[in-house]
Tab-separated table of C-alpha atoms and ligand atoms in Angstrom:
chain	number	residue	atom	x	y	z
F	1	MET	CA	199.998	-109.658	-143.493
F	2	GLY	CA	197.585	-107.133	-144.960
F	3	SER	CA	196.820	-103.450	-144.738
F	4	PRO	CA	194.752	-101.618	-142.106
F	5	SER	CA	192.049	-100.883	-144.680
F	6	ASP	CA	191.513	-104.570	-145.480
F	7	GLN	CA	188.012	-105.923	-145.115
F	8	ILE	CA	186.585	-109.422	-144.956
F	9	VAL	CA	183.480	-110.063	-147.032
F	10	VAL	CA	181.329	-113.055	-146.028
F	11	ARG	CA	178.169	-114.369	-147.662
F	12	ARG	CA	175.906	-117.082	-146.403
F	13	VAL	CA	176.206	-120.161	-148.614
F	14	GLY	CA	174.945	-122.904	-146.394
F	15	GLU	CA	176.754	-125.927	-145.152
F	16	LEU	CA	180.464	-126.201	-144.465
F	17	LYS	CA	182.188	-129.492	-145.039
F	18	GLY	CA	185.750	-130.739	-144.736
F	19	LEU	CA	188.853	-130.595	-142.604
F	20	VAL	CA	190.545	-127.698	-140.823
F	21	ASP	CA	193.776	-127.711	-138.861
F	22	VAL	CA	194.040	-125.762	-135.629
F	23	PRO	CA	197.225	-123.673	-135.328
F	24	GLY	CA	199.226	-123.110	-132.140
F	25	ALA	CA	197.806	-120.869	-129.417
F	26	LYS	CA	198.570	-117.160	-129.434
F	27	ASN	CA	198.236	-116.993	-125.674
F	28	SER	CA	200.813	-119.704	-125.286
F	29	VAL	CA	203.404	-118.930	-127.924
F	30	LEU	CA	203.842	-115.302	-126.818
F	31	LYS	CA	204.707	-116.472	-123.300
F	32	LEU	CA	207.009	-119.221	-124.582
F	33	MET	CA	208.836	-116.558	-126.578
F	34	ALA	CA	209.216	-114.353	-123.481
F	35	ALA	CA	210.605	-117.312	-121.526
F	36	THR	CA	213.625	-117.443	-123.849
F	37	ILE	CA	214.936	-114.437	-121.903
F	38	LEU	CA	215.773	-116.836	-119.085
F	39	ALA	CA	218.666	-118.766	-120.646
F	40	ASP	CA	221.295	-118.123	-123.307
F	41	GLY	CA	221.334	-120.156	-126.474
F	42	THR	CA	219.067	-121.062	-129.364
F	43	TYR	CA	215.482	-122.247	-128.941
F	44	GLU	CA	213.183	-123.762	-131.502
F	45	LEU	CA	209.446	-123.328	-131.183
F	46	SER	CA	207.141	-125.299	-133.470
F	47	ASN	CA	203.424	-125.088	-134.191
F	48	VAL	CA	203.848	-121.307	-134.139
F	49	PRO	CA	200.787	-119.556	-135.584
F	50	ALA	CA	201.273	-117.026	-138.400
F	51	ILE	CA	199.797	-114.054	-136.545
F	52	VAL	CA	200.776	-110.424	-136.091
F	53	ASP	CA	201.195	-110.722	-132.302
F	54	VAL	CA	204.066	-113.179	-132.796
F	55	ALA	CA	205.821	-110.574	-134.944
F	56	SER	CA	205.127	-107.903	-132.285
F	57	MET	CA	206.580	-110.071	-129.530
F	58	GLY	CA	209.548	-110.776	-131.845
F	59	ASP	CA	210.152	-107.015	-132.157
F	60	LEU	CA	209.983	-106.519	-128.391
F	61	LEU	CA	212.403	-109.380	-127.766
F	62	ALA	CA	214.744	-108.038	-130.440
F	63	ALA	CA	214.895	-104.708	-128.553
F	64	ILE	CA	215.726	-106.654	-125.380
F	65	GLY	CA	218.376	-108.783	-127.090
F	66	VAL	CA	216.709	-112.014	-128.229
F	67	ARG	CA	216.696	-112.459	-132.021
F	68	SER	CA	213.958	-114.480	-133.653
F	69	GLU	CA	213.750	-115.881	-137.120
F	70	SER	CA	211.175	-117.972	-138.891
F	71	THR	CA	213.068	-120.623	-140.802
F	72	GLU	CA	209.974	-122.337	-142.190
F	73	PRO	CA	206.219	-121.942	-141.709
F	74	GLY	CA	205.213	-122.793	-138.150
F	75	ARG	CA	208.764	-122.757	-136.834
F	76	LEU	CA	210.526	-120.000	-134.954
F	77	THR	CA	214.147	-119.976	-133.889
F	78	LEU	CA	215.042	-117.623	-131.065
F	79	THR	CA	218.591	-116.833	-130.054
F	80	ASN	CA	219.468	-115.300	-126.737
F	81	ALA	CA	223.121	-114.276	-126.940
F	82	GLY	CA	223.204	-113.241	-123.292
F	83	ASP	CA	223.654	-109.506	-123.742
F	84	LEU	CA	220.233	-108.282	-122.617
F	85	GLU	CA	218.858	-104.773	-122.293
F	86	PRO	CA	216.056	-105.077	-119.698
F	87	VAL	CA	213.946	-102.273	-121.124
F	88	ALA	CA	210.556	-102.633	-122.816
F	89	PRO	CA	209.655	-99.347	-124.519
F	90	TYR	CA	206.124	-97.992	-124.949
F	91	GLU	CA	205.871	-98.293	-128.726
F	92	LEU	CA	206.488	-102.042	-128.466
F	93	VAL	CA	204.606	-102.740	-125.224
F	94	GLU	CA	201.388	-101.022	-126.320
F	95	ARG	CA	200.979	-103.405	-129.257
F	96	ILE	CA	200.294	-106.512	-127.185
F	97	ARG	CA	199.139	-107.251	-123.691
F	98	ALA	CA	201.497	-110.230	-123.464
F	99	SER	CA	204.482	-107.866	-123.462
F	100	VAL	CA	203.959	-107.739	-119.690
F	101	ASN	CA	205.239	-111.332	-119.719
F	102	VAL	CA	208.823	-110.102	-120.100
F	103	LEU	CA	208.638	-108.644	-116.582
F	104	GLY	CA	209.189	-111.873	-114.607
F	105	PRO	CA	211.955	-113.291	-116.822
F	106	LEU	CA	213.873	-109.984	-117.069
F	107	LEU	CA	213.674	-109.252	-113.363
F	108	THR	CA	214.877	-112.678	-112.281
F	109	ARG	CA	217.563	-112.848	-114.958
F	110	CYS	CA	218.902	-109.277	-114.950
F	111	GLY	CA	217.889	-107.993	-111.502
F	112	ARG	CA	216.203	-104.939	-113.017
F	113	VAL	CA	213.559	-104.033	-115.596
F	114	ARG	CA	212.064	-100.896	-117.071
F	115	LEU	CA	208.701	-101.589	-118.609
F	116	SER	CA	206.228	-99.195	-120.073
F	117	MET	CA	202.891	-99.917	-118.367
F	118	PRO	CA	200.657	-102.036	-120.590
F	119	GLY	CA	197.485	-100.177	-121.541
F	120	GLY	CA	193.865	-101.326	-121.543
F	121	ASP	CA	191.953	-103.083	-124.242
F	122	ASP	CA	188.808	-102.205	-126.042
F	123	PHE	CA	186.971	-104.261	-123.441
F	124	GLY	CA	188.310	-102.405	-120.429
F	125	ALA	CA	191.183	-101.702	-118.063
F	126	ARG	CA	193.687	-104.475	-117.488
F	127	PRO	CA	195.582	-103.773	-114.281
F	128	ILE	CA	198.777	-105.592	-113.228
F	129	ASP	CA	198.521	-105.131	-109.457
F	130	MET	CA	198.652	-108.896	-108.833
F	131	HIS	CA	201.875	-109.223	-110.848
F	132	VAL	CA	203.415	-106.377	-108.844
F	133	ASP	CA	202.189	-107.581	-105.417
F	134	GLY	CA	203.525	-111.091	-106.037
F	135	LEU	CA	206.930	-109.882	-107.188
F	136	GLU	CA	207.116	-107.496	-104.208
F	137	LYS	CA	206.532	-110.457	-101.902
F	138	MET	CA	209.535	-112.047	-103.595
F	139	GLY	CA	211.671	-109.031	-102.750
F	140	ALA	CA	211.311	-106.807	-105.828
F	141	GLU	CA	211.066	-103.046	-105.441
F	142	PHE	CA	208.889	-101.073	-107.819
F	143	LYS	CA	208.837	-97.422	-108.829
F	144	PHE	CA	206.192	-95.955	-111.093
F	145	SER	CA	206.593	-92.723	-112.999
F	146	HIS	CA	205.725	-91.276	-116.409
F	147	GLY	CA	203.767	-94.376	-117.429
F	148	GLU	CA	206.697	-96.655	-116.748
F	149	LEU	CA	207.500	-99.105	-114.040
F	150	GLU	CA	210.969	-99.840	-112.853
F	151	ALA	CA	211.572	-102.980	-110.835
F	152	THR	CA	214.780	-104.051	-109.131
F	153	ALA	CA	215.866	-107.057	-107.089
F	154	ASP	CA	219.424	-108.274	-106.581
F	155	ARG	CA	218.041	-111.748	-106.288
F	156	LEU	CA	214.399	-112.602	-105.779
F	157	HIS	CA	213.521	-114.934	-102.932
F	158	GLY	CA	210.805	-117.554	-102.631
F	159	ALA	CA	207.436	-116.514	-101.169
F	160	ASP	CA	203.951	-117.846	-100.457
F	161	ILE	CA	201.605	-116.056	-102.775
F	162	VAL	CA	197.836	-116.377	-102.602
F	163	PHE	CA	195.948	-114.901	-105.513
F	164	GLY	CA	192.515	-113.415	-104.953
F	165	PHE	CA	191.735	-114.407	-108.537
F	166	PRO	CA	193.539	-116.940	-110.779
F	167	SER	CA	195.085	-114.413	-113.164
F	168	VAL	CA	196.720	-115.973	-116.217
F	169	GLY	CA	199.344	-113.274	-116.714
F	170	ALA	CA	200.195	-112.910	-113.012
F	171	THR	CA	200.612	-116.690	-112.627
F	172	GLU	CA	202.962	-116.714	-115.622
F	173	ASN	CA	205.031	-113.772	-114.396
F	174	ILE	CA	205.418	-115.176	-110.886
F	175	VAL	CA	206.354	-118.658	-112.145
F	176	THR	CA	208.957	-117.348	-114.583
F	177	ALA	CA	210.388	-115.052	-111.913
F	178	ALA	CA	210.474	-117.875	-109.345
F	179	VAL	CA	212.584	-120.225	-111.458
F	180	TYR	CA	215.786	-118.385	-110.397
F	181	ALA	CA	214.592	-117.169	-106.995
F	182	ASP	CA	216.368	-118.178	-103.818
F	183	GLY	CA	214.114	-120.794	-102.221
F	184	VAL	CA	210.596	-122.041	-102.781
F	185	THR	CA	207.675	-120.054	-104.187
F	186	THR	CA	204.139	-121.352	-103.889
F	187	ILE	CA	201.210	-119.876	-105.750
F	188	GLU	CA	197.773	-120.678	-104.358
F	189	ASN	CA	194.788	-120.135	-106.646
F	190	ALA	CA	197.087	-120.210	-109.666
F	191	ALA	CA	195.608	-120.091	-113.163
F	192	ARG	CA	195.294	-123.538	-114.777
F	193	GLU	CA	194.708	-122.624	-118.409
F	194	PRO	CA	196.289	-125.035	-120.926
F	195	GLU	CA	198.516	-122.152	-122.058
F	196	VAL	CA	199.854	-121.711	-118.501
F	197	VAL	CA	200.505	-125.454	-118.407
F	198	ASP	CA	202.334	-125.223	-121.748
F	199	LEU	CA	204.641	-122.512	-120.390
F	200	CYS	CA	205.319	-124.476	-117.182
F	201	GLU	CA	206.150	-127.555	-119.228
F	202	MET	CA	208.607	-125.662	-121.374
F	203	LEU	CA	210.220	-124.182	-118.244
F	204	ARG	CA	210.468	-127.636	-116.758
F	205	SER	CA	212.173	-129.024	-119.831
F	206	MET	CA	214.593	-126.066	-119.591
F	207	GLY	CA	215.530	-127.369	-116.140
F	208	ALA	CA	213.159	-125.441	-113.857
F	209	ASP	CA	211.816	-127.237	-110.794
F	210	ILE	CA	208.031	-126.796	-110.915
F	211	THR	CA	205.421	-129.090	-109.407
F	212	GLY	CA	201.641	-128.917	-109.368
F	213	ILE	CA	201.483	-128.026	-113.056
F	214	GLY	CA	197.860	-127.888	-114.165
F	215	THR	CA	196.592	-127.527	-110.585
F	216	SER	CA	195.725	-124.388	-108.663
F	217	ARG	CA	198.771	-124.822	-106.394
F	218	LEU	CA	202.077	-124.349	-108.144
F	219	VAL	CA	205.347	-124.896	-106.323
F	220	VAL	CA	208.564	-123.562	-107.842
F	221	ARG	CA	211.926	-124.337	-106.299
F	222	GLY	CA	214.470	-121.822	-107.529
F	223	VAL	CA	217.530	-123.156	-109.337
F	224	GLU	CA	220.881	-121.430	-109.711
F	225	ARG	CA	220.749	-118.349	-111.902
F	226	GLY	CA	221.991	-119.202	-115.379
F	227	SER	CA	221.498	-122.948	-114.990
F	228	LEU	CA	218.499	-123.274	-117.329
F	229	ARG	CA	219.133	-124.332	-120.915
F	230	PRO	CA	217.399	-123.662	-124.244
F	231	VAL	CA	214.979	-126.238	-125.630
F	232	ARG	CA	212.763	-127.217	-128.528
F	233	HIS	CA	209.090	-126.965	-127.746
F	234	ARG	CA	205.813	-127.462	-129.598
F	235	THR	CA	203.152	-124.846	-128.898
F	236	VAL	CA	199.859	-126.180	-127.564
F	237	PRO	CA	197.015	-125.950	-130.124
F	238	ASP	CA	194.698	-122.961	-129.827
F	239	ARG	CA	191.425	-123.876	-128.127
F	240	ILE	CA	189.873	-120.519	-129.021
F	241	GLN	CA	190.611	-120.932	-132.716
F	242	ALA	CA	189.307	-124.507	-132.510
F	243	ALA	CA	186.082	-123.225	-130.939
F	244	THR	CA	185.768	-120.674	-133.726
F	245	TYR	CA	185.479	-123.468	-136.305
F	246	VAL	CA	182.951	-125.273	-134.135
F	247	ALA	CA	180.900	-122.058	-133.928
F	248	ALA	CA	181.202	-121.604	-137.697
F	249	VAL	CA	179.722	-124.996	-138.509
F	250	ALA	CA	177.131	-124.553	-135.761
F	251	VAL	CA	175.632	-121.479	-137.429
F	252	ALA	CA	176.288	-122.364	-141.076
F	253	GLY	CA	175.335	-126.040	-140.854
F	254	GLY	CA	177.302	-128.998	-142.186
F	255	GLU	CA	180.068	-131.130	-140.834
F	256	LEU	CA	183.687	-130.398	-139.973
F	257	THR	CA	186.674	-132.415	-138.877
F	258	ILE	CA	188.890	-130.197	-136.754
F	259	ARG	CA	192.401	-131.562	-136.550
F	260	ASP	CA	194.666	-130.788	-133.600
F	261	ALA	CA	191.682	-129.622	-131.554
F	262	ARG	CA	192.409	-130.675	-127.993
F	263	ALA	CA	188.921	-131.593	-126.795
F	264	GLU	CA	190.264	-132.190	-123.276
F	265	HIS	CA	191.071	-128.451	-123.113
F	266	MET	CA	187.517	-127.523	-124.095
F	267	GLU	CA	185.539	-130.006	-122.078
F	268	ASN	CA	183.100	-127.605	-120.477
F	269	LEU	CA	182.509	-125.682	-123.658
F	270	LEU	CA	181.931	-128.792	-125.750
F	271	GLY	CA	179.498	-130.101	-123.142
F	272	ARG	CA	177.497	-126.900	-123.482
F	273	PHE	CA	177.685	-127.020	-127.282
F	274	ALA	CA	176.259	-130.550	-127.135
F	275	GLU	CA	173.353	-129.171	-125.076
F	276	MET	CA	172.821	-126.630	-127.836
F	277	GLY	CA	172.322	-129.529	-130.228
F	278	LEU	CA	175.710	-130.081	-131.886
F	279	GLU	CA	176.826	-133.649	-132.432
F	280	LEU	CA	180.428	-133.884	-131.303
F	281	SER	CA	182.762	-136.836	-131.346
F	282	VAL	CA	186.359	-137.001	-130.298
F	283	GLU	CA	189.296	-139.083	-131.409
F	284	PRO	CA	192.826	-138.387	-130.217
F	285	GLY	CA	193.703	-134.945	-131.565
F	286	VAL	CA	190.599	-134.738	-133.750
F	287	LEU	CA	187.156	-133.302	-133.138
F	288	HIS	CA	184.227	-134.069	-135.461
F	289	VAL	CA	181.321	-131.666	-135.402
F	290	VAL	CA	177.995	-132.233	-137.111
F	291	ALA	CA	175.364	-129.493	-137.056
F	292	GLN	CA	171.867	-130.849	-136.441
F	293	GLY	CA	169.661	-128.029	-137.605
F	294	ARG	CA	168.651	-125.132	-135.418
F	295	LEU	CA	170.548	-124.614	-132.165
F	296	ARG	CA	168.895	-124.548	-128.734
F	297	SER	CA	169.605	-121.724	-126.297
F	298	ILE	CA	171.495	-122.198	-123.051
F	299	ASP	CA	172.651	-119.917	-120.222
F	300	VAL	CA	176.399	-119.472	-119.942
F	301	GLN	CA	178.784	-117.724	-117.592
F	302	THR	CA	182.455	-117.081	-118.202
F	303	LEU	CA	184.930	-118.262	-115.605
F	304	PRO	CA	188.640	-118.990	-115.302
F	305	TYR	CA	189.736	-122.390	-116.627
F	306	PRO	CA	188.309	-125.028	-116.555
F	307	GLY	CA	185.185	-122.858	-116.822
F	308	ILE	CA	183.990	-121.326	-120.076
F	309	ALA	CA	186.653	-118.812	-121.147
F	310	THR	CA	185.733	-115.183	-121.682
F	311	ASP	CA	187.442	-115.446	-125.076
F	312	TYR	CA	184.733	-117.872	-126.256
F	313	LYS	CA	181.942	-115.506	-125.321
F	314	PRO	CA	181.548	-113.503	-128.557
F	315	LEU	CA	181.258	-116.830	-130.390
F	316	VAL	CA	178.672	-118.152	-127.932
F	317	ILE	CA	176.575	-114.976	-128.166
F	318	THR	CA	176.697	-115.209	-131.954
F	319	MET	CA	175.491	-118.817	-131.811
F	320	LEU	CA	172.707	-117.903	-129.365
F	321	SER	CA	171.603	-115.068	-131.621
F	322	VAL	CA	170.367	-117.642	-134.171
F	323	ALA	CA	169.205	-120.311	-131.668
F	324	ASP	CA	165.694	-121.184	-130.524
F	325	ASP	CA	164.542	-119.396	-127.385
F	326	VAL	CA	166.467	-117.142	-124.994
F	327	GLY	CA	169.949	-117.486	-123.502
F	328	ILE	CA	171.545	-115.428	-120.738
F	329	VAL	CA	175.283	-114.880	-120.844
F	330	THR	CA	177.125	-113.597	-117.781
F	331	GLU	CA	180.627	-112.169	-118.056
F	332	ASN	CA	182.689	-112.563	-114.892
F	333	LEU	CA	186.141	-111.498	-116.121
F	334	TYR	CA	185.850	-108.298	-118.121
F	335	PRO	CA	182.603	-106.441	-117.392
F	336	GLY	CA	183.074	-104.213	-120.435
F	337	ARG	CA	183.459	-107.020	-122.915
F	338	PHE	CA	180.170	-106.568	-124.794
F	339	ARG	CA	181.017	-103.896	-127.317
F	340	TYR	CA	180.658	-106.228	-130.293
F	341	VAL	CA	177.003	-106.682	-129.351
F	342	GLU	CA	176.279	-103.332	-131.057
F	343	GLU	CA	177.702	-104.838	-134.229
F	344	LEU	CA	175.584	-107.980	-133.898
F	345	LEU	CA	172.514	-105.746	-133.576
F	346	ARG	CA	173.400	-104.271	-136.964
F	347	LEU	CA	173.078	-107.799	-138.331
F	348	GLY	CA	169.572	-108.101	-136.875
F	349	ALA	CA	170.422	-109.977	-133.660
F	350	ASP	CA	168.221	-109.422	-130.609
F	351	VAL	CA	170.632	-108.953	-127.700
F	352	ARG	CA	170.213	-106.755	-124.651
F	353	THR	CA	173.041	-106.113	-122.241
F	354	THR	CA	172.685	-104.962	-118.683
F	355	GLY	CA	175.727	-104.760	-116.430
F	356	HIS	CA	177.686	-107.909	-117.009
F	357	HIS	CA	174.766	-109.886	-118.452
F	358	ALA	CA	173.523	-110.270	-121.993
F	359	VAL	CA	170.070	-111.561	-122.807
F	360	VAL	CA	170.069	-113.118	-126.250
F	361	ARG	CA	166.763	-113.895	-128.006
F	362	GLY	CA	167.347	-116.070	-131.024
F	363	VAL	CA	166.078	-114.675	-134.329
F	364	PRO	CA	165.237	-116.813	-137.376
F	365	ARG	CA	168.042	-115.306	-139.416
F	366	LEU	CA	170.652	-112.535	-139.367
F	367	SER	CA	170.998	-110.155	-142.287
F	368	GLY	CA	174.328	-109.003	-143.694
F	369	ALA	CA	175.596	-105.471	-143.030
F	370	PRO	CA	178.891	-103.596	-142.616
F	371	VAL	CA	180.354	-104.274	-139.150
F	372	ARG	CA	183.587	-103.597	-137.293
F	373	ALA	CA	185.920	-105.908	-135.382
F	374	HIS	CA	186.722	-104.239	-132.048
F	375	ASP	CA	189.113	-106.878	-130.753
F	376	ILE	CA	190.484	-110.259	-131.818
F	377	ARG	CA	187.674	-112.456	-130.532
F	378	ALA	CA	184.914	-110.007	-131.416
F	379	GLY	CA	186.311	-109.900	-134.950
F	380	ALA	CA	186.191	-113.677	-135.292
F	381	ALA	CA	182.613	-113.629	-134.004
F	382	MET	CA	181.663	-111.135	-136.732
F	383	VAL	CA	183.037	-113.532	-139.324
F	384	VAL	CA	181.023	-116.389	-137.820
F	385	ALA	CA	177.907	-114.184	-137.727
F	386	GLY	CA	178.460	-113.393	-141.405
F	387	LEU	CA	178.213	-117.115	-142.193
F	388	ALA	CA	174.694	-117.073	-140.723
F	389	ALA	CA	173.542	-113.791	-142.285
F	390	GLU	CA	171.530	-113.417	-145.490
F	391	GLY	CA	173.408	-111.320	-148.032
F	392	GLU	CA	176.787	-109.749	-147.541
F	393	THR	CA	178.578	-108.965	-144.266
F	394	VAL	CA	181.579	-106.674	-144.630
F	395	ILE	CA	183.928	-106.657	-141.663
F	396	SER	CA	186.426	-103.848	-141.129
F	397	GLY	CA	189.056	-103.625	-138.393
F	398	VAL	CA	190.542	-106.843	-139.787
F	399	ALA	CA	193.923	-105.980	-138.237
F	400	HIS	CA	192.480	-107.132	-134.899
F	401	ILE	CA	191.680	-110.552	-136.348
F	402	ASP	CA	195.195	-110.810	-137.818
F	403	ARG	CA	196.637	-110.357	-134.332
F	404	GLY	CA	195.383	-113.762	-133.239
F	405	TYR	CA	193.988	-115.778	-136.138
F	406	ASP	CA	196.168	-117.692	-138.550
F	407	ASP	CA	194.457	-117.492	-141.951
F	408	LEU	CA	190.859	-117.584	-140.726
F	409	VAL	CA	189.646	-116.610	-144.189
F	410	GLY	CA	191.638	-119.288	-146.020
F	411	ARG	CA	190.652	-121.980	-143.558
F	412	LEU	CA	186.934	-121.163	-143.785
F	413	ALA	CA	187.087	-120.858	-147.583
F	414	SER	CA	188.698	-124.306	-147.768
F	415	VAL	CA	185.625	-125.870	-146.143
F	416	GLY	CA	183.139	-124.161	-148.410
F	417	ALA	CA	182.505	-120.717	-146.913
F	418	ASP	CA	181.982	-117.817	-149.306
F	419	ILE	CA	184.554	-115.529	-147.763
F	420	VAL	CA	187.208	-113.242	-149.203
F	421	ARG	CA	189.571	-110.597	-147.997
F	422	VAL	CA	189.571	-107.390	-150.018
Y	501	EPU	N1	193.413	-108.721	-113.139
Y	501	EPU	C1	193.622	-107.785	-112.156
Y	501	EPU	N2	194.904	-107.543	-111.743
Y	501	EPU	C2	195.964	-108.205	-112.269
Y	501	EPU	C3	195.743	-109.159	-113.278
Y	501	EPU	C4	194.456	-109.397	-113.690
Y	501	EPU	O1	192.693	-107.156	-111.677
Y	501	EPU	O2	197.097	-107.946	-111.840
Y	501	EPU	C5	192.033	-108.980	-113.613
Y	501	EPU	C6	191.861	-108.483	-115.039
Y	501	EPU	O3	191.569	-107.104	-115.098
Y	501	EPU	C7	190.718	-109.339	-115.528
Y	501	EPU	C8	190.974	-110.662	-114.839
Y	501	EPU	O4	191.808	-110.358	-113.715
Y	501	EPU	O5	189.500	-108.828	-115.100
Y	501	EPU	C9	191.617	-111.716	-115.725
Y	501	EPU	O6	192.891	-111.298	-116.122
Y	501	EPU	P1	194.089	-112.311	-116.444
Y	501	EPU	O7	195.300	-111.771	-115.801
Y	501	EPU	O8	193.670	-113.706	-116.140
Y	501	EPU	O9	194.178	-112.154	-118.019
Y	501	EPU	P2	195.438	-111.784	-118.898
Y	501	EPU	O10	196.596	-112.618	-118.526
Y	501	EPU	O11	195.613	-110.315	-118.939
Y	501	EPU	C10	194.865	-113.592	-120.694
Y	501	EPU	C11	194.657	-113.614	-122.178
Y	501	EPU	C12	193.309	-113.001	-122.531
Y	501	EPU	C13	192.211	-113.755	-121.805
Y	501	EPU	C14	192.501	-113.751	-120.300
Y	501	EPU	C15	191.511	-114.538	-119.487
Y	501	EPU	C16	196.892	-113.359	-122.997
Y	501	EPU	C17	197.878	-112.539	-123.729
Y	501	EPU	N3	195.700	-112.841	-122.829
Y	501	EPU	O12	194.900	-112.222	-120.315
Y	501	EPU	O13	193.151	-113.195	-123.931
Y	501	EPU	O14	190.984	-113.138	-122.067
Y	501	EPU	O15	193.812	-114.304	-120.048
Y	501	EPU	O16	191.483	-115.866	-119.897
Y	501	EPU	O17	197.181	-114.485	-122.608
Y	501	EPU	C18	192.732	-112.574	-126.160
Y	501	EPU	O18	193.477	-113.498	-126.484
Y	501	EPU	O19	192.047	-111.933	-126.983
Y	501	EPU	C19	192.663	-112.203	-124.754
Y	501	EPU	C20	192.157	-111.062	-124.337
């Protein structure tokens, strides 16, 4: 999918026009893949994005004993032959955060797991204490040594778990573990992200007994170990990729039809984008966006779903950097997630960060420069910024973008952007 020295070169050309399709969500498909650990047989996932993280999760699952194969674009067949090795080694775990999602399924299915501890990200530490506390409540025992955790449980039992914060990953691990637990598990203050809902729906079609899906109180009644069955499942479309195309047309101007954008998953964000001056209209599965000249600034804070996701934030800051007036952005999930601001400054943006706030003063125009993608979302924001910058913006660190974006360059080029990968 490209080499580490690849760069993306973007030049401002003006308005974008046309149709883009939104691929399946990275943060869903990786968890759907991990869920195939739960039951033997062959699964078929569709709407699978062509991204590097899917290949990384495929490698991890292969080491555990689930084979995956892409039979045609967008489709992935996964076969769990039942002979699982519940070990997730460092060299595979460190590649993607979502590798921690094998913990719940392996523990409940095999009764033991050895998992290398997932590391941090460029935007800060990413602890897993809530995953561990929840599983301990369900009867698991943990040992930590040499950067690895080892968890054991003959059979997990149901428990009442109250999260202090609606963690996406912890909700997913507890739900997948609870499907085979003895008794009822309730999760209060569960995460409600559309990707969590997608996983719960796949588990339910596999035969799991889950109620409260999409609410902050999930109830899972354990079923007999081994009684779930493999399924076919379509991955939910990626709201972050959809938002990326909205941000692109917002700063470049023009008009886009974004197909398979699920506006109902982006309600808060789209409301705020309308306040910024975008004209948005929704038909089932389709979002039309018309840019109406210069954007207006707004204040935004990131929150768990249904609030404005932290993953949208680099896009929002990029939009604010070319809007009228001043916007204040507050990050409530990852305090360190502002590193890309230094890169935006190189493009002439006027952004000041203090603690977990950024003050963004819109400038008339950005100016192209070499910049680096520090993580997936920051990388996409650099591409969007390049669409608004005079001259040439050269983005390195493209491997980060490849982890989560399915052909961002091709999709933007197809609607008129001057963008190439070199
Ligand atoms: N947290 C803890 N302890 C835990 C778990 C989480 O302190 O045991 C804290 C985290 O440190 C963070 C906050 O809770 O401050 C949110 O973490 P959460 O568990 O909700 O996030 P995650 O499951 O690790 C997923 C996405 C992220 C996205 C967040 C928030 C995946 C693979 N990753 O991470 O996506 O930012 O939810 O919505 O699903 C990305 O795609 O680029 C990305 C970073």
